[in-house]
mmCIF file of C-alpha atoms in Angstrom:
data_model
loop_
_atom_site.group_PDB
_atom_site.id
_atom_site.type_symbol
_atom_site.label_atom_id
_atom_site.label_comp_id
_atom_site.label_asym_id
_atom_site.label_seq_id
_atom_site.Cartn_x
_atom_site.Cartn_y
_atom_site.Cartn_z
ATOM 1 C CA MET A 1 13.021 -12.700 7.809
ATOM 2 C CA GLU A 2 11.594 -15.815 9.679
ATOM 3 C CA ARG A 3 12.522 -14.254 13.018
ATOM 4 C CA LEU A 4 9.788 -11.616 12.292
ATOM 5 C CA ASN A 5 7.075 -14.051 12.228
ATOM 6 C CA PRO A 6 6.583 -14.490 16.016
ATOM 7 C CA ARG A 7 6.778 -10.523 16.472
ATOM 8 C CA LEU A 8 4.422 -10.045 13.364
ATOM 9 C CA ALA A 9 1.844 -12.428 14.813
ATOM 10 C CA GLU A 10 1.807 -10.528 18.047
ATOM 11 C CA GLY A 11 1.281 -7.239 16.301
ATOM 12 C CA ASP A 12 4.823 -5.628 16.877
ATOM 13 C CA PRO A 13 4.713 -2.395 14.815
ATOM 14 C CA ALA A 14 8.457 -2.387 14.430
ATOM 15 C CA ALA A 15 8.307 -5.872 12.866
ATOM 16 C CA PHE A 16 5.522 -4.784 10.517
ATOM 17 C CA ALA A 17 7.523 -1.825 9.490
ATOM 18 C CA GLU A 18 10.506 -4.122 8.809
ATOM 19 C CA LEU A 19 8.297 -6.160 6.658
ATOM 20 C CA TYR A 20 6.914 -3.224 4.770
ATOM 21 C CA ASP A 21 10.479 -1.910 4.246
ATOM 22 C CA GLN A 22 11.804 -5.243 3.014
ATOM 23 C CA PHE A 23 9.056 -5.864 0.555
ATOM 24 C CA ALA A 24 7.006 -2.708 -0.346
ATOM 25 C CA ASP A 25 9.340 -1.491 -3.089
ATOM 26 C CA ARG A 26 9.364 -4.837 -5.180
ATOM 27 C CA ALA A 27 5.658 -5.268 -4.490
ATOM 28 C CA TYR A 28 4.756 -1.646 -5.918
ATOM 29 C CA HIS A 29 6.847 -2.185 -9.115
ATOM 30 C CA TYR A 30 5.217 -5.677 -9.540
ATOM 31 C CA LEU A 31 1.931 -3.915 -9.064
ATOM 32 C CA LEU A 32 2.655 -1.078 -11.357
ATOM 33 C CA ALA A 33 3.761 -3.570 -13.977
ATOM 34 C CA GLU A 34 0.419 -5.451 -13.680
ATOM 35 C CA THR A 35 -2.049 -2.348 -13.543
ATOM 36 C CA GLY A 36 -0.287 0.172 -15.524
ATOM 37 C CA SER A 37 -1.344 2.765 -13.265
ATOM 38 C CA ALA A 38 0.689 4.249 -10.276
ATOM 39 C CA GLU A 39 -2.419 5.146 -8.483
ATOM 40 C CA ASP A 40 -3.812 1.397 -8.621
ATOM 41 C CA ALA A 41 -0.400 0.188 -7.709
ATOM 42 C CA ALA A 42 -0.339 2.194 -4.675
ATOM 43 C CA ASP A 43 -3.766 1.340 -3.604
ATOM 44 C CA LEU A 44 -3.279 -2.348 -4.117
ATOM 45 C CA LEU A 45 -0.066 -2.064 -2.216
ATOM 46 C CA GLN A 46 -1.732 -0.564 0.544
ATOM 47 C CA GLU A 47 -4.534 -3.141 0.615
ATOM 48 C CA SER A 48 -1.930 -6.141 0.328
ATOM 49 C CA PHE A 49 -0.348 -4.841 3.518
ATOM 50 C CA ALA A 50 -3.414 -4.192 5.226
ATOM 51 C CA ARG A 51 -4.417 -7.904 4.656
ATOM 52 C CA LEU A 52 -1.180 -9.099 5.794
ATOM 53 C CA TYR A 53 -1.764 -7.063 8.808
ATOM 54 C CA ARG A 54 -5.306 -8.475 9.356
ATOM 55 C CA SER A 55 -4.113 -12.022 8.810
ATOM 56 C CA ARG A 56 -0.814 -11.388 11.175
ATOM 57 C CA LYS A 57 -1.655 -14.339 13.324
ATOM 58 C CA ARG A 58 -1.168 -16.952 10.484
ATOM 59 C CA LEU A 59 2.462 -15.575 9.970
ATOM 60 C CA ARG A 60 3.686 -17.408 12.908
ATOM 61 C CA LYS A 61 3.434 -20.572 10.869
ATOM 62 C CA VAL A 62 4.772 -19.278 7.390
ATOM 63 C CA GLU A 63 8.287 -20.749 6.691
ATOM 64 C CA GLN A 64 8.913 -18.513 3.620
ATOM 65 C CA ILE A 65 7.641 -15.001 4.349
ATOM 66 C CA ALA A 66 8.786 -13.634 1.134
ATOM 67 C CA GLY A 67 6.576 -15.939 -0.739
ATOM 68 C CA TYR A 68 3.791 -15.329 1.426
ATOM 69 C CA VAL A 69 3.946 -11.599 0.964
ATOM 70 C CA PHE A 70 4.069 -11.964 -2.731
ATOM 71 C CA GLN A 71 1.160 -14.450 -2.660
ATOM 72 C CA VAL A 72 -1.155 -11.834 -1.016
ATOM 73 C CA VAL A 73 0.128 -9.198 -3.623
ATOM 74 C CA ARG A 74 -0.702 -11.551 -6.475
ATOM 75 C CA ASN A 75 -4.214 -12.229 -5.034
ATOM 76 C CA GLU A 76 -4.829 -8.418 -4.731
ATOM 77 C CA VAL A 77 -4.009 -8.239 -8.547
ATOM 78 C CA LYS A 78 -6.497 -11.081 -9.228
ATOM 79 C CA ARG A 79 -9.200 -9.570 -7.120
ATOM 80 C CA TRP A 80 -8.513 -6.213 -8.820
ATOM 81 C CA LYS A 81 -8.736 -7.580 -12.352
ATOM 82 C CA GLY A 82 -11.844 -9.369 -11.426
#
């Protein structure tokens, strides 16, 4: 996955699609378990990946992309729980 980092940082849509394909299912199931709502889980998943896209330039320096993705997802849950 680390080979994606430079492509993600440059805004490569195919790299972002690959990132989504790799992590979205697991992230969604985590979010569903945390929220108890399919609708809320889907909304939080969308916001998580939107945040990842907006902060994509930081991904160039990320060594463990999976950990970074799930930290963003966990932070979305924290914001949602308020």
